[in-house]
Short mmCIF file of C-alpha atoms in Angstrom, two decimals:
data_model
loop_
_atom_site.label_atom_id
_atom_site.label_comp_id
_atom_site.label_asym_id
_atom_site.label_seq_id
_atom_site.Cartn_x
_atom_site.Cartn_y
_atom_site.Cartn_z
CA MET A 1027 351.92 189.77 149.90
CA VAL A 1028 351.03 186.09 150.24
CA ALA A 1029 351.25 184.27 146.61
CA PHE A 1030 349.38 181.15 145.73
CA LEU A 1031 349.62 179.02 142.54
CA PHE A 1032 346.99 177.30 141.04
CA TYR A 1033 346.93 174.69 138.64
CA TYR A 1034 344.36 173.97 135.94
CA PRO A 1035 344.73 171.61 133.27
CA ASP A 1036 345.96 173.90 130.65
CA LYS A 1037 347.87 176.54 132.76
CA MET A 1038 349.36 177.46 135.92
CA ILE A 1039 348.20 180.72 137.64
CA ALA A 1040 349.90 182.81 140.08
CA THR A 1041 348.07 185.28 142.04
CA ASN A 1042 347.88 186.96 145.57
CA ALA A 1043 345.51 186.66 148.20
CA LYS A 1044 343.10 189.53 146.92
CA LEU A 1045 342.91 187.72 143.60
CA VAL A 1046 342.13 184.19 144.81
CA LEU A 1047 338.26 184.70 144.93
CA THR A 1048 338.16 186.70 141.47
CA THR A 1049 340.50 183.97 139.82
CA PHE A 1050 338.72 181.16 141.21
CA ASP A 1051 335.26 182.62 139.99
CA GLN A 1052 336.69 183.34 136.63
CA TYR A 1053 337.65 180.14 135.68
CA ARG A 1054 334.82 178.07 138.14
CA ARG A 1055 331.86 180.23 137.51
CA PHE A 1056 330.11 178.57 134.49
CA ALA A 1057 330.66 174.86 135.50
CA TYR A 1058 329.35 175.40 139.16
CA THR A 1059 326.38 177.07 137.86
CA ALA A 1060 325.55 174.40 135.66
CA ASP A 1061 326.06 171.64 138.09
CA MET A 1062 323.65 173.57 140.37
CA ARG A 1063 321.09 174.02 137.99
CA LYS A 1064 320.99 170.10 137.06
CA LYS A 1065 320.63 169.81 140.86
CA ASP A 1066 317.97 172.27 141.39
CA GLU A 1067 316.17 170.92 138.59
CA LYS A 1068 316.37 167.37 139.96
CA LYS A 1069 315.23 168.30 143.31
CA ALA A 1070 312.56 170.14 142.06
CA GLU A 1071 311.25 167.12 140.21
CA GLN A 1072 311.56 164.96 143.19
CA ILE A 1073 309.50 167.20 145.20
CA ILE A 1074 306.90 166.84 142.36
CA ALA A 1075 306.93 163.34 142.40
CA SER A 1076 306.69 162.99 145.94
CA VAL A 1077 303.40 165.28 146.04
CA THR A 1078 302.16 163.02 143.05
CA GLU A 1079 302.22 159.97 145.38
CA LEU A 1080 301.04 161.76 148.64
CA ILE A 1081 297.99 163.02 146.45
CA LEU A 1082 296.93 159.65 146.01
CA GLU A 1083 297.42 158.53 149.60
CA VAL A 1084 296.04 161.18 151.48
CA GLY A 1085 294.14 163.14 149.10
CA LEU A 1086 294.50 166.86 147.71
CA SER A 1087 292.94 168.58 150.74
CA GLY A 1088 295.50 166.24 152.89
CA VAL A 1089 298.48 167.68 151.47
CA THR A 1090 300.49 169.61 153.94
CA ILE A 1091 304.15 171.16 153.52
CA ALA A 1092 305.45 169.09 156.23
CA LYS A 1093 304.11 165.71 154.68
CA ILE A 1094 305.53 166.92 151.36
CA ALA A 1095 308.73 167.12 152.94
CA GLN A 1096 308.69 164.02 154.59
CA ALA A 1097 307.88 161.99 151.60
CA ALA A 1098 310.36 163.91 149.96
CA ASP A 1099 312.74 163.43 152.59
CA LEU A 1100 313.61 166.76 152.69
CA TYR A 1101 313.75 169.68 155.32
CA PRO A 1102 310.44 171.80 154.95
CA SER A 1103 312.47 174.91 154.51
CA THR A 1104 314.10 173.24 151.33
CA ILE A 1105 310.33 173.13 149.62
CA TYR A 1106 310.08 176.94 150.07
CA ILE A 1107 313.50 177.29 147.91
CA TYR A 1108 311.82 176.14 144.72
CA PHE A 1109 308.00 176.90 145.32
CA LYS A 1110 306.71 180.05 146.93
CA ASP A 1111 304.00 178.10 148.95
CA LYS A 1112 302.00 174.83 148.80
CA GLU A 1113 299.42 176.49 146.44
CA ASP A 1114 302.23 177.21 144.12
CA LEU A 1115 303.49 173.57 144.50
CA LEU A 1116 300.28 171.95 143.77
CA ARG A 1117 299.67 174.57 140.77
CA GLN A 1118 302.73 173.47 139.27
CA VAL A 1119 302.14 169.94 139.79
CA PHE A 1120 298.72 169.71 138.07
CA ARG A 1121 300.00 172.13 135.19
CA GLN A 1122 303.12 169.38 134.53
CA GLN A 1123 300.50 166.46 134.88
CA ARG A 1124 298.20 168.12 132.49
CA ARG A 1125 301.01 169.22 129.97
CA GLN A 1126 302.40 166.00 129.90
CA LEU A 1127 299.32 164.17 128.80
CA GLN A 1128 298.55 167.20 126.33
CA GLN A 1129 301.98 166.56 124.60
CA TYR A 1130 301.48 162.84 124.30
CA LEU A 1131 298.11 163.13 122.80
CA GLY A 1132 299.52 166.03 120.60
CA GLU A 1133 302.14 164.07 119.32
CA LYS A 1134 300.11 160.81 118.15
CA LEU A 1135 297.16 163.06 116.65
CA ALA A 1136 300.16 164.48 114.50
CA LEU A 1137 300.85 161.11 113.09
CA VAL A 1138 297.64 161.15 110.57
CA SER A 1139 296.33 163.83 108.78
CA ALA A 1140 292.48 162.89 108.11
CA PRO A 1141 289.99 164.16 110.92
CA ASN A 1142 288.13 160.53 111.51
CA GLN A 1143 291.64 159.09 111.89
CA GLN A 1144 292.72 161.78 114.15
CA VAL A 1145 289.91 161.16 115.95
CA GLN A 1146 290.22 157.52 116.58
CA ILE A 1147 294.12 157.66 117.11
CA TYR A 1148 293.56 160.25 119.90
CA MET A 1149 291.04 157.58 121.62
CA ARG A 1150 293.83 154.86 121.12
CA ALA A 1151 296.49 157.25 122.77
CA LEU A 1152 294.32 158.43 125.60
CA PHE A 1153 293.27 154.49 126.48
CA GLN A 1154 297.13 153.61 126.31
CA PHE A 1155 298.01 156.53 128.47
CA ALA A 1156 295.49 155.38 130.93
CA GLN A 1157 296.95 152.06 131.00
CA ASP A 1158 300.58 153.07 131.24
CA GLN A 1159 300.00 156.09 133.57
CA PRO A 1160 297.40 155.23 135.73
CA ARG A 1161 298.56 157.03 138.80
CA GLN A 1162 299.19 160.14 136.76
CA LEU A 1163 295.92 159.96 135.57
CA ALA A 1164 294.35 159.54 138.98
CA THR A 1165 296.20 162.46 140.06
CA LEU A 1166 294.71 164.61 137.28
CA ASN A 1167 291.04 163.07 138.29
CA GLN A 1168 291.86 164.25 141.92
CA PHE A 1169 292.29 167.90 141.02
CA LEU A 1170 289.63 168.08 138.58
CA SER A 1171 287.08 166.95 140.76
CA SER A 1172 288.33 169.05 143.90
CA PRO A 1173 286.92 172.71 144.43
CA LEU A 1174 290.57 173.51 145.58
CA LEU A 1175 291.43 173.79 141.85
CA ASP A 1176 289.67 177.49 142.11
CA GLN A 1177 292.20 178.41 145.05
CA LEU A 1178 295.25 177.48 142.91
CA ALA A 1179 294.30 180.22 140.36
CA ILE A 1180 294.14 177.95 137.33
CA PRO A 1181 292.51 179.42 134.63
CA THR A 1182 288.92 178.27 133.63
CA ALA A 1183 290.42 176.94 130.21
CA GLU A 1184 292.66 174.89 131.98
CA GLN A 1185 290.27 173.14 134.54
CA ASN A 1186 289.60 170.19 132.00
CA LEU A 1187 290.88 167.58 129.81
CA ILE A 1188 289.71 169.63 126.90
CA PHE A 1189 292.80 170.43 124.75
CA PRO A 1190 292.77 172.69 121.86
CA GLU A 1191 294.71 170.15 119.41
CA LEU A 1192 291.28 168.12 119.04
CA LYS A 1193 288.87 171.06 119.27
CA THR A 1194 290.88 171.89 116.19
CA VAL A 1195 290.73 168.56 114.60
CA LEU A 1196 286.86 168.47 115.29
CA GLN A 1197 286.26 172.11 113.99
CA GLN A 1198 287.96 171.70 110.96
CA GLY A 1199 286.25 168.30 110.42
CA GLN A 1200 282.70 169.79 110.69
CA ALA A 1201 283.89 172.57 108.42
CA ALA A 1202 284.49 169.68 105.78
CA GLY A 1203 281.71 167.81 106.34
CA ALA A 1204 283.42 165.09 107.86
CA PHE A 1205 281.75 165.33 111.32
CA ARG A 1206 278.02 166.13 112.50
CA PRO A 1207 277.61 169.81 113.88
CA VAL A 1208 278.08 168.55 117.44
CA PRO A 1209 279.21 171.23 120.18
CA VAL A 1210 282.90 170.76 119.96
CA THR A 1211 283.78 170.87 123.84
CA LEU A 1212 280.32 168.29 124.35
CA ALA A 1213 282.17 166.09 121.71
CA ILE A 1214 285.45 166.08 123.49
CA ALA A 1215 283.76 165.48 127.00
CA LEU A 1216 281.85 162.62 125.64
CA ILE A 1217 285.09 161.08 123.79
CA ASN A 1218 287.26 161.40 127.39
CA SER A 1219 284.44 160.33 129.55
CA ASP A 1220 284.06 156.97 126.95
CA VAL A 1221 287.50 155.93 126.88
CA LEU A 1222 288.44 156.66 130.32
CA GLN A 1223 285.62 154.70 131.63
CA TYR A 1224 286.16 151.85 129.45
CA ALA A 1225 290.19 152.04 130.79
CA GLN A 1226 288.98 151.96 134.39
CA ALA A 1227 286.87 149.23 133.31
CA VAL A 1228 289.61 147.15 131.88
CA GLN A 1229 292.07 147.90 134.64
CA GLN A 1230 289.20 146.80 137.02
CA HIS A 1231 288.91 143.53 135.35
CA LEU A 1232 285.35 144.46 134.43
CA VAL A 1233 285.65 144.15 130.62
CA ASP A 1234 288.11 141.85 128.85
CA PRO A 1235 289.47 143.99 126.04
CA VAL A 1236 289.70 140.55 124.17
CA VAL A 1237 286.30 140.11 124.16
CA THR A 1238 285.15 143.60 124.06
CA PRO A 1239 287.75 145.58 122.11
CA LEU A 1240 288.58 149.10 121.87
CA ASP A 1241 287.36 149.04 118.38
CA GLN A 1242 283.81 148.70 119.59
CA LEU A 1243 283.78 151.97 121.59
CA LEU A 1244 285.48 153.69 118.25
CA ALA A 1245 282.77 152.41 116.14
CA LEU A 1246 279.96 153.40 118.83
CA THR A 1247 281.52 157.10 118.69
CA ALA A 1248 281.55 156.82 114.81
CA THR A 1249 277.58 156.66 115.05
CA TRP A 1250 276.95 159.87 116.74
CA LEU A 1251 280.07 161.73 115.63
CA LEU A 1252 280.10 160.94 111.74
CA PRO A 1253 277.42 162.48 109.42
CA PRO A 1254 274.92 159.38 108.28
CA LYS A 1255 275.76 157.73 104.74
CA ASN A 1256 273.70 158.94 101.98
#
């Protein structure tokens, strides 16, 4: 029988060859697993980030596993460790990008309680996101304007930027008489379109935000969203 002596910071362990693996696993299992989990999450995020950049370079329809692997500096087989196939990867990219935008806007909406103020802060937050994260927003737009979205098994309710947080604000505001009875989905679509077009015009230097500030767009929205004053 061959004996082995292991040293750990808190004790000495003597064992034989048959118990080496068991003893090592007993003392290292959790640390090893935690370390591997961190590496896995980091690798998955690396792949998703590479896909985001690739979509902007070659378009959604031009994305392939080979191109993703090259962009992420990985073997193609590594991609399949984290994602079932290309469709699964693209689906997760879209959902992550959409979820991050939803979370950001939801956090800003929670800062105020009056419906009118919430709509205004939503518009300001959406504009700020467009300024701070233009590539992420451009990626989302690629998905939303592509017929491939249906092939990714994305529920119809998620194939847009209409989030329940703002729907609730508008519905409660209409119930309280703070807003006109405009169809909620249409109202959100108009608000999103106006803000994103304004943000794009600012980015392209077609509009000077000093001369034509966002406040003017907020005031214009109020003309059709708020009820007339008596």
